[in-house]
Coordinates of C-alpha atoms and ligand atoms in Angstrom, one line a residue:
X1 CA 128.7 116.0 101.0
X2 CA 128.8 120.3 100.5
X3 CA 130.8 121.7 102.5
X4 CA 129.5 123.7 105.3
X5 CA 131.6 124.8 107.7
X6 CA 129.9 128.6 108.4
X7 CA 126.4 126.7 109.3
X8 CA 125.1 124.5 112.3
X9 CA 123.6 121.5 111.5
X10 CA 120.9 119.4 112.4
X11 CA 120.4 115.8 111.1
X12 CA 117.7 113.5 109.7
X13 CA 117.0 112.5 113.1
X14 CA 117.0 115.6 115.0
X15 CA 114.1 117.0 113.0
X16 CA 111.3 116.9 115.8
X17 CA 113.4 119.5 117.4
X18 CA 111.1 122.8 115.9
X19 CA 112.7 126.0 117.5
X20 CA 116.0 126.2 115.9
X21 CA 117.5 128.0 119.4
X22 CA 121.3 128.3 119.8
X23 CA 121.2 130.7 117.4
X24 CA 121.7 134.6 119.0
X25 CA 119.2 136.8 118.6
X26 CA 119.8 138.6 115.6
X27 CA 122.4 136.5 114.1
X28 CA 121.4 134.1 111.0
X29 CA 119.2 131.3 112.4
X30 CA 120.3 127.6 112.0
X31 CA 120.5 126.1 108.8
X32 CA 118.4 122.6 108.9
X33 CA 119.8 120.0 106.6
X34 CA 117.6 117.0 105.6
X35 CA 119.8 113.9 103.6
X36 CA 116.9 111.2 104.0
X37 CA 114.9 110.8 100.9
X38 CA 112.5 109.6 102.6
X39 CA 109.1 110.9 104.1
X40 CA 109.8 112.6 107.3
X41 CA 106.8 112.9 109.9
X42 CA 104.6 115.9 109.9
X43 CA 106.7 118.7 112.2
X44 CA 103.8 119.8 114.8
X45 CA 104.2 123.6 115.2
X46 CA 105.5 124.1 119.0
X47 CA 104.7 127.9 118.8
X48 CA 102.9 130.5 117.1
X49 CA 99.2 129.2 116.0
X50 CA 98.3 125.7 115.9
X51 CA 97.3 124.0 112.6
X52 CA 96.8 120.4 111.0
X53 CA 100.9 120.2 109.7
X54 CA 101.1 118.6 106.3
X55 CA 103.6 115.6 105.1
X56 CA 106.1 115.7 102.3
X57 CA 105.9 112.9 99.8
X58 CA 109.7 112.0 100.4
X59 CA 110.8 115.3 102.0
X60 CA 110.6 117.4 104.7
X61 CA 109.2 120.7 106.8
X62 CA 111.8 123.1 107.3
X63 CA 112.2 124.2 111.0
X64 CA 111.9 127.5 112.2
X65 CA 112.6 130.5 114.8
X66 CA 110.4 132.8 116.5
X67 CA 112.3 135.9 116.6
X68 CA 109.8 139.2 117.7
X69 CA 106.9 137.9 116.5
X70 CA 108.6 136.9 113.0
X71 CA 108.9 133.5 112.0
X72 CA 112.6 132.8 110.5
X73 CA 113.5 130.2 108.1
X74 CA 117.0 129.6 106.8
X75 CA 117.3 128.4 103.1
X76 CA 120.6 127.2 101.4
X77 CA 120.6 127.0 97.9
X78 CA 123.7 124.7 97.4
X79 CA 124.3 121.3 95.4
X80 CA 123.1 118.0 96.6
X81 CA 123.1 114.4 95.9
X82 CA 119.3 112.9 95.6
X83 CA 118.8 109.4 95.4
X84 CA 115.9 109.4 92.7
X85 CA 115.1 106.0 93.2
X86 CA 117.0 102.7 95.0
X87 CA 119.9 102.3 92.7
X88 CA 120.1 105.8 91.0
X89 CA 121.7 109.1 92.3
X90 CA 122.1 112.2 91.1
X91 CA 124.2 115.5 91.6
X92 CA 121.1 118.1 91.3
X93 CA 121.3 121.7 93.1
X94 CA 118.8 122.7 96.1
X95 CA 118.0 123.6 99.4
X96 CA 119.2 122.8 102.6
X97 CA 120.5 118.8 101.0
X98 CA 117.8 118.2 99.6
X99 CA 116.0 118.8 95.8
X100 CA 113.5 119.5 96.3
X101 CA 113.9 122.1 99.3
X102 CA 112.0 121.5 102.6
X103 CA 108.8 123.1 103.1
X104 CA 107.9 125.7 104.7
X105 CA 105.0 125.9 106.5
X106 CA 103.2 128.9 107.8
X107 CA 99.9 130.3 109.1
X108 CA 97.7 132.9 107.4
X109 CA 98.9 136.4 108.9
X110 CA 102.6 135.2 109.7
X111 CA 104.7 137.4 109.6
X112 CA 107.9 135.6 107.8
X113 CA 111.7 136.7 107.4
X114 CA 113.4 134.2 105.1
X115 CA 117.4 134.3 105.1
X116 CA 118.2 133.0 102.0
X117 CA 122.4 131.7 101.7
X118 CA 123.9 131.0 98.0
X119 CA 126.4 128.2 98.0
X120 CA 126.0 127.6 94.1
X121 CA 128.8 128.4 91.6
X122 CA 126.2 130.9 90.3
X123 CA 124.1 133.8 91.5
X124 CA 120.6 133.3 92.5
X125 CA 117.3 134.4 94.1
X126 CA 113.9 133.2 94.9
X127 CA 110.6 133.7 94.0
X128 CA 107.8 132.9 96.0
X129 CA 105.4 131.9 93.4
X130 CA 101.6 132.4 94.4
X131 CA 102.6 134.5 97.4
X132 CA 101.3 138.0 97.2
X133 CA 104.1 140.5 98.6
X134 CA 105.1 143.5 98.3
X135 CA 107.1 143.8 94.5
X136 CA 111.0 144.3 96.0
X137 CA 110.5 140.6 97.6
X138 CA 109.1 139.3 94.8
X139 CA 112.7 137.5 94.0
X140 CA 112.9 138.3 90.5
X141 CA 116.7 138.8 90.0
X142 CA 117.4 142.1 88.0
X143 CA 114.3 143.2 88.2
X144 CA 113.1 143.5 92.3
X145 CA 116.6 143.1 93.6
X146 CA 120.2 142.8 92.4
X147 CA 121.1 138.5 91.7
X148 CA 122.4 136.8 95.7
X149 CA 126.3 136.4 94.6
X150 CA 127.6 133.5 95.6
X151 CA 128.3 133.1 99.1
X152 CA 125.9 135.6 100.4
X153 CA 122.7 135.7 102.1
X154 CA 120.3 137.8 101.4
X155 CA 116.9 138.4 103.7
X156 CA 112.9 138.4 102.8
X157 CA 110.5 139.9 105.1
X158 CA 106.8 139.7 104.0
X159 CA 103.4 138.8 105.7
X160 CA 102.2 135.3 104.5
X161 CA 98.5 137.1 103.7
X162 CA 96.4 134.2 102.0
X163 CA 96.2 130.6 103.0
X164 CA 96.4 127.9 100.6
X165 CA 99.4 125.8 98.6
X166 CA 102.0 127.9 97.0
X167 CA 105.5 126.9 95.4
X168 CA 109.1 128.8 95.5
X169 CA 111.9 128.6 92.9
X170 CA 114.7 130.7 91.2
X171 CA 114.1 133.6 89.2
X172 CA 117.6 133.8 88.0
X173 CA 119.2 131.4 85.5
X174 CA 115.7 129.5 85.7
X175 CA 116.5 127.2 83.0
X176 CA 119.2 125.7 84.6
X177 CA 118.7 126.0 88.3
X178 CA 115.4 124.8 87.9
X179 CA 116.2 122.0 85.6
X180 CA 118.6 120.8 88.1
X181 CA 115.8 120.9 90.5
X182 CA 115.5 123.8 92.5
X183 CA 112.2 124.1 93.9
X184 CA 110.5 123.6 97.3
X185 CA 106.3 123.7 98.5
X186 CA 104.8 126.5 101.3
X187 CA 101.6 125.8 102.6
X188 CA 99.8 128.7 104.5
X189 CA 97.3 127.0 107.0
X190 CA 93.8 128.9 107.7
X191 CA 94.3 131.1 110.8
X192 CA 91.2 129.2 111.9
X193 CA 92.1 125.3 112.2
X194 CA 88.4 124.3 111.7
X195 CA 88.4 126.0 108.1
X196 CA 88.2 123.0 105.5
X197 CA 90.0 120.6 108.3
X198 CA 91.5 117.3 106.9
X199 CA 92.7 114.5 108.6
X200 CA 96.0 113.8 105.7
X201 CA 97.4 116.4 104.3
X202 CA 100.2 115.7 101.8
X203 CA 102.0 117.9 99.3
X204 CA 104.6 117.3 96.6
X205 CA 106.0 119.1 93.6
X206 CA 106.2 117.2 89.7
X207 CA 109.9 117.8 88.4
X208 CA 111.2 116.2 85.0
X209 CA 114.7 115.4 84.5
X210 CA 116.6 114.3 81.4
X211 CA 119.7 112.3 82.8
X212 CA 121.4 110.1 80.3
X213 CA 122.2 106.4 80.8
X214 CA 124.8 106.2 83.0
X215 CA 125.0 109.8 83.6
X216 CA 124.6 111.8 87.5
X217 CA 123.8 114.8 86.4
X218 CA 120.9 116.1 83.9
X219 CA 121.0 117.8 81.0
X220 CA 119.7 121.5 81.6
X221 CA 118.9 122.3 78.0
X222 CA 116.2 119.6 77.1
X223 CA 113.1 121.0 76.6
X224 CA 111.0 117.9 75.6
X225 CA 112.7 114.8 75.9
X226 CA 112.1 114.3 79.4
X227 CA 113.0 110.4 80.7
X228 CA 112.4 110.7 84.5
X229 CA 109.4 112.0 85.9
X230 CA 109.1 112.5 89.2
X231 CA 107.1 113.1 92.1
X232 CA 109.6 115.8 94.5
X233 CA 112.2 114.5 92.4
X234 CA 111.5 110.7 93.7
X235 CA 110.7 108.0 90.5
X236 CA 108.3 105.4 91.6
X237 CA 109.8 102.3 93.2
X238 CA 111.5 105.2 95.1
X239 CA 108.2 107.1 95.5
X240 CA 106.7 106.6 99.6
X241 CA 102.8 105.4 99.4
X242 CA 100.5 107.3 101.3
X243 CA 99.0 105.7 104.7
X244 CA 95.4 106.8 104.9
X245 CA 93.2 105.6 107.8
X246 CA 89.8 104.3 106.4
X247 CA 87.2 107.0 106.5
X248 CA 89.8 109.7 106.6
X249 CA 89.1 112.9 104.8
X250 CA 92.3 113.2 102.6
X251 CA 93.7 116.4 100.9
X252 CA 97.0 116.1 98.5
X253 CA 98.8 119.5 97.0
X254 CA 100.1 119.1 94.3
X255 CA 102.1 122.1 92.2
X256 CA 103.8 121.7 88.6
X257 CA 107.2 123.0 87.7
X258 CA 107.9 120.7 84.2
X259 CA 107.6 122.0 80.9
X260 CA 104.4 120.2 80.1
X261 CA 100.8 119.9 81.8
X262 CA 100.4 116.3 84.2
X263 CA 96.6 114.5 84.5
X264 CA 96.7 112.8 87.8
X265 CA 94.7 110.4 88.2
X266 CA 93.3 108.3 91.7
X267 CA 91.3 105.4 91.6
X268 CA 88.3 103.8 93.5
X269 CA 87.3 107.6 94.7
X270 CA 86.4 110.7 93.2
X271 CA 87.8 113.6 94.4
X272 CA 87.1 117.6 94.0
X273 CA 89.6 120.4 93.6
X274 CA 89.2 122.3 96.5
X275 CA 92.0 125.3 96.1
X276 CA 94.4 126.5 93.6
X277 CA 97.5 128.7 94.1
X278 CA 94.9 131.7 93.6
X279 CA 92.3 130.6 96.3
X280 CA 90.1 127.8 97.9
X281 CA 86.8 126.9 95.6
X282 CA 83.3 127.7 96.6
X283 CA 81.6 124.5 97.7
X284 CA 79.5 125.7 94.9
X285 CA 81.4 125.6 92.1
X286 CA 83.2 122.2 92.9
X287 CA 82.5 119.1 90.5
X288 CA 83.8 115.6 91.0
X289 CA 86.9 114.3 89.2
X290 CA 88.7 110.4 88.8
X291 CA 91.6 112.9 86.9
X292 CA 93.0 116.5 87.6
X293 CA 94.7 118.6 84.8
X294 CA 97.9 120.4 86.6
X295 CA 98.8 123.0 84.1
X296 CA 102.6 124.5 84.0
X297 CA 103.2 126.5 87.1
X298 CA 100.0 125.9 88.9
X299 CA 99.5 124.2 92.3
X300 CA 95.8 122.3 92.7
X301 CA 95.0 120.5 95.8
X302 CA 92.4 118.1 95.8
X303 CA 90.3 116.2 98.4
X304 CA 88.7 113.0 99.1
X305 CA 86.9 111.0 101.9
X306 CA 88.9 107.8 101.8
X307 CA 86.1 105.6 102.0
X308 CA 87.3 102.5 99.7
X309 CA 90.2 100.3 101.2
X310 CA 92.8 98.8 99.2
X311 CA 96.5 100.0 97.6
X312 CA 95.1 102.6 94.9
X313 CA 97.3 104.2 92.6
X314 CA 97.7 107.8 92.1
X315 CA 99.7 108.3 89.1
X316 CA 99.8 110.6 86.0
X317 CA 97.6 109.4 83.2
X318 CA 100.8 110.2 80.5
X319 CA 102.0 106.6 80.2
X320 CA 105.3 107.8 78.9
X321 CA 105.0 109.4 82.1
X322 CA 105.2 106.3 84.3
X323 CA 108.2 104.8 83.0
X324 CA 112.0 105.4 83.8
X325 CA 114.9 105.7 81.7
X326 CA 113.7 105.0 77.9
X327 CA 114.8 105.1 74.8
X328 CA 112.9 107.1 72.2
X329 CA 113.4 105.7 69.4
X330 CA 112.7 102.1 70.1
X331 CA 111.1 100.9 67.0
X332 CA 107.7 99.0 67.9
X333 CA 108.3 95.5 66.9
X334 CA 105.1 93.5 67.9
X335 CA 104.1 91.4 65.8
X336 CA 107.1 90.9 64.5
X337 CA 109.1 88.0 64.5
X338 CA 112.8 88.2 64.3
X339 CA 114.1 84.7 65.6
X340 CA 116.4 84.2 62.7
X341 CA 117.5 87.5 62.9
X342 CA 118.5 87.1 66.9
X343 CA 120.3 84.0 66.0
X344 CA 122.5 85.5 63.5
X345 CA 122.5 88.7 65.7
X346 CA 123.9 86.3 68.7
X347 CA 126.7 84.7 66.6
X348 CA 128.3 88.3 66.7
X349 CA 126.5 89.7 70.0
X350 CA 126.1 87.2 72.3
X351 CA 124.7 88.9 74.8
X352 CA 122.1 90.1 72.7
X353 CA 118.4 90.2 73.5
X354 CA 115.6 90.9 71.7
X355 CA 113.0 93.0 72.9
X356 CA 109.6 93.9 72.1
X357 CA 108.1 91.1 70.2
X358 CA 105.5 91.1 72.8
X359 CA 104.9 94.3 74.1
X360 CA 107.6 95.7 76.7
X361 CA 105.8 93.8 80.0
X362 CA 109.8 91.3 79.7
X363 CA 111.6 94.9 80.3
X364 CA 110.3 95.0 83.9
X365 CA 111.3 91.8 84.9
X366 CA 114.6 90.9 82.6
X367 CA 117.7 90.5 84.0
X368 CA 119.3 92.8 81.2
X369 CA 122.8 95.0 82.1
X370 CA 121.7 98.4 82.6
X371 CA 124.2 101.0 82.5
X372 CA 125.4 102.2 86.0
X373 CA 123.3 104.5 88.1
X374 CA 120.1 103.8 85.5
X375 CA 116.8 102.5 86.8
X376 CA 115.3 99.7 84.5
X377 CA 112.6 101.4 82.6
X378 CA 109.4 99.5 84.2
X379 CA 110.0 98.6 87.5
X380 CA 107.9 97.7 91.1
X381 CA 107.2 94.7 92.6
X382 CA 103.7 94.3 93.9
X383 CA 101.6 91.3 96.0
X384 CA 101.2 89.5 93.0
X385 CA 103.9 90.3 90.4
X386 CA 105.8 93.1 88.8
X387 CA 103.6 96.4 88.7
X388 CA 105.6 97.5 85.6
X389 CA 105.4 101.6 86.6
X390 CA 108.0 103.8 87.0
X391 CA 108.3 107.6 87.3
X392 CA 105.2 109.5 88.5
X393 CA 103.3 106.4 89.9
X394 CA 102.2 105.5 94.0
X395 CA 99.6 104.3 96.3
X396 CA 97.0 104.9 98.9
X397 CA 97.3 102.4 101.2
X398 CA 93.9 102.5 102.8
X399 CA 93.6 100.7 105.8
X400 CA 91.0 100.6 108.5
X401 CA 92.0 101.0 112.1
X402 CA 95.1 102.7 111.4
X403 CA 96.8 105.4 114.1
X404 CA 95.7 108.9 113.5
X405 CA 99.2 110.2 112.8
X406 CA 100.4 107.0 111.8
X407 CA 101.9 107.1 108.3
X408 CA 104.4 104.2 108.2
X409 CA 103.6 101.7 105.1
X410 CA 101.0 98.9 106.5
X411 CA 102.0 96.8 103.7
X412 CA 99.9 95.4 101.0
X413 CA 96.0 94.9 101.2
X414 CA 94.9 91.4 102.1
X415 CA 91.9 91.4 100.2
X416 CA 88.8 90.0 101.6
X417 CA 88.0 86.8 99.8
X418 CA 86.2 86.5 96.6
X419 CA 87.3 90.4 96.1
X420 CA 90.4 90.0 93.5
X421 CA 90.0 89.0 89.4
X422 CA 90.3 85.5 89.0
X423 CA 91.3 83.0 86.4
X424 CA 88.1 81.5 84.1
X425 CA 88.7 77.6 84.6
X426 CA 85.4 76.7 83.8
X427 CA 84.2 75.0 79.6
X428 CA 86.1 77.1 77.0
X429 CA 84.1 79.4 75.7
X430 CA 83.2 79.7 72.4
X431 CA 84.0 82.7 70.2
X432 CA 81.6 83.8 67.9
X433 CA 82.8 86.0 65.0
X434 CA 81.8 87.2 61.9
X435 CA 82.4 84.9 59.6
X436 CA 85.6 85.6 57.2
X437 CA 84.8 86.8 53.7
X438 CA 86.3 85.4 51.4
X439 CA 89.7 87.6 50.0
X440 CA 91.9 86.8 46.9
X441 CA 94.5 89.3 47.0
X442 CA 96.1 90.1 50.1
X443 CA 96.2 94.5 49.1
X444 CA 92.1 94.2 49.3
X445 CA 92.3 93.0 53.1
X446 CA 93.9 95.9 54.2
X447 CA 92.3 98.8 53.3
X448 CA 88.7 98.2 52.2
X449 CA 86.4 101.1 51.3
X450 CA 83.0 100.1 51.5
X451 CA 80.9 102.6 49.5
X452 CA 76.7 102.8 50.9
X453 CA 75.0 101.6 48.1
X454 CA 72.8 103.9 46.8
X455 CA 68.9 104.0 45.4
X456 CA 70.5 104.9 41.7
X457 CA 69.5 101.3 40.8
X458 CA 66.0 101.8 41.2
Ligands
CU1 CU1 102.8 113.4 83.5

């Protein structure tokens, strides 16, 4: 895929493997490369302190060195090829194969040298946002150090002082390199492991992409027009659930590097924010939540005690924001009926469909041509029909009785009988209404001003 002849590999399946060793001492460690786009299992640390490792909604944890009592990581920012969903890939930029880059996961006090290598056509840095450092490894290109040419590696060295959820991405040519979706998650466990202990922990970064019909690779210059929004540059079907054991306490990290804010929203529990990229939140200043706000380049991590089993989505509440590739500028047409039109339409088109009439529920399961390399716009196949999501859209699968470290997809919930919505097959039932006044001309239906009647009469 890149070529990578000056760096080691390790593959997919060789990620259990924490201590990247054949390294010398005091050479560049190991570069780890991840081309799965799937979720990986949680990498238990096998030195330094112990915590509760998190899992990457369809990603990774980078692997590390001990090296003197500093922990070494080895980034490459380089161009990749992510599968955003079954039947779509893209040519995005990176880390170590993947967008978004691994993360990197640390324990409050670590001491942490980062090599940092720059196989992009461009100059770069990074800036490890939320992390507070001392200002010259900030990673703000130009202004805390000179831009990492291409083809060089450049080396942070900083203590990871504050647990919590924290991002890193470019801070040179940030529109584009973090438009083609360079970005990555660090998580800073407590030094103590029995500080706000969870029994999931998953994190995940929202990225937006405009990628044309078609297209592979996404325009760098939209601002607003957005048509694939992701969870760590996944689109739901492509999006893993989340496995949680009944009764589990759950935490989910979630940090925002689109242009606009996300609601996320969970159903069947309510859940508190419990830390932001500043801090954790007093117990005493918590309040529950069905949806969380994530703002433009903040991280919020929320909890819940997974009490309720079933497949629950977690999804963003901006509908636009659960679909995949759309038009714009589809007129609305409901209500409206065309069937002479189509006719005459077909005589020229034959392959012509119309669309809309209805509402938009036929788009997720028409057999219409789609471009190549385009998702169909609603999309997902559930127990008992289409789910008609895309984009930022998955599930809790919450299931008793499951492994603790088990997080392979149990299927869908079998729902104990007399549990799920049913059909009415019972009398027809009658529909009382107000009865119709009687209109003469059609303009006075519409728009009816009803003035109160006054005393004047009196
Ligand atoms: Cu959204």
């Amino acid at each position: 895929m890149t070529n990578r002849r000056n760096f080691l590999r390790t593959t997919g399946g060789m990620l259990g493997a924490a201590v990247v060793s054949k390294a010398a001492m005091g050479a560049v460690p190991e570069a780890a490369l991840q081309t799965s786009p799937q979720t990986q299992p949680p990498l238990e640390p096998s030195n330094g302190r112990p915590y509760q490792p998190v899992v990457t909604l369809n990603g990774w944890t980078l692997p590390w060195r001990m090296n003197n009592g500093w922990k070494e990581f080895h980034l490459v920012a380089e161009p990749v090829v992510r599968e955003l969903a079954p039947g779509m890939k893209t040519h995005l930029w990176g880390y170590n194969g993947q967008s978004p880059g691994p993360t990197l996961e640390c324990v409050e006090g670590d001491k942490v040298r980062i090599f940092v290598t720059n196989k992009l056509p461009e100059a770069t840095s990074i800036h490890w946002h939320g992390i507070i450092l001392p200002n010259g490894m900030d990673g703000v290109s130009g202004l805390t150090q000179p831009h990492i040419p291409v083809g060089k590696t450049f080396v942070y060295e900083f203590v990871m002082g504050k647990s919590g959820s924290f991002m890193y991405h470019p801070h040179a040519d940030e529109m584009v390199q973090m438009a083609m979706g360079m970005m990555g998650s660090i998580v800073v466990h407590p030094k103590n492991p029995k500080f706000m202990p969870v029994d999931r922990d998953f994190v995940f970064l929202l990225s937006a992409f405009m990628i044309e019909p078609g297209a592979y690779t996404p325009k760098v210059a939209e601002m607003l027009d957005f048509n694939l929004w992701t969870f760590n540059s996944r689109v739901f079907p492509g999006i893993d659930a989340m496995p949680v054991r009944l009764g589990d306490r759950v935490r989910v990290r979630i940090g925002n590097l689109t242009m606009t804010n996300h609601p996320l929203h969970i159903h069947g529990h309510h859940m508190e924010v419990t830390c932001t990229d500043g801090g954790w939140v007093p117990k005493s200043a918590r309040w529950p939540e069905t949806t969380i706000d994530i703002g433009v380049g903040q991280v919020r991590s929320f909890e819940f005690v997974a009490d309720n089993p079933g497949d629950w989505p977690l999804h963003c509440h901006k509908s636009h924001h659960t679909m995949n590739a759309m038009g714009h500028n589809v007129p609305t047409m409901i209500g409206v009926d065309h069937r002479g039109i189509a006719e005459k339409i077909m005589k020229l088109v034959p392959d012509y469909m119309v669309m809309g009439e209805r509402g938009m529920s036929d788009m997720s399961e028409m057999e219409m041509p789609l471009p190549e390399n385009t998702l169909p716009m609603m999309t997902g196949k559930g127990p008992f029909g289409p789910i008609e999501m895309g984009g930022m859209f998955t599930v809790f699968k919450i299931r008793d009785g499951l492994a603790r470290n088990d997080y392979k997809d149990p299927g869908w919930y079998k729902h104990p009988q007399g549990t799920v919505s049913y059909e009415w097959t019972g009398a027809p039932l009658a529909t009382e209404r107000a009865p119709a006044q009687a209109v003469s001309a059609p303009k006075a239906r519409e728009f009816r001003a009803v003035k109160p009647s006054g005393h004047s009469g009196h």
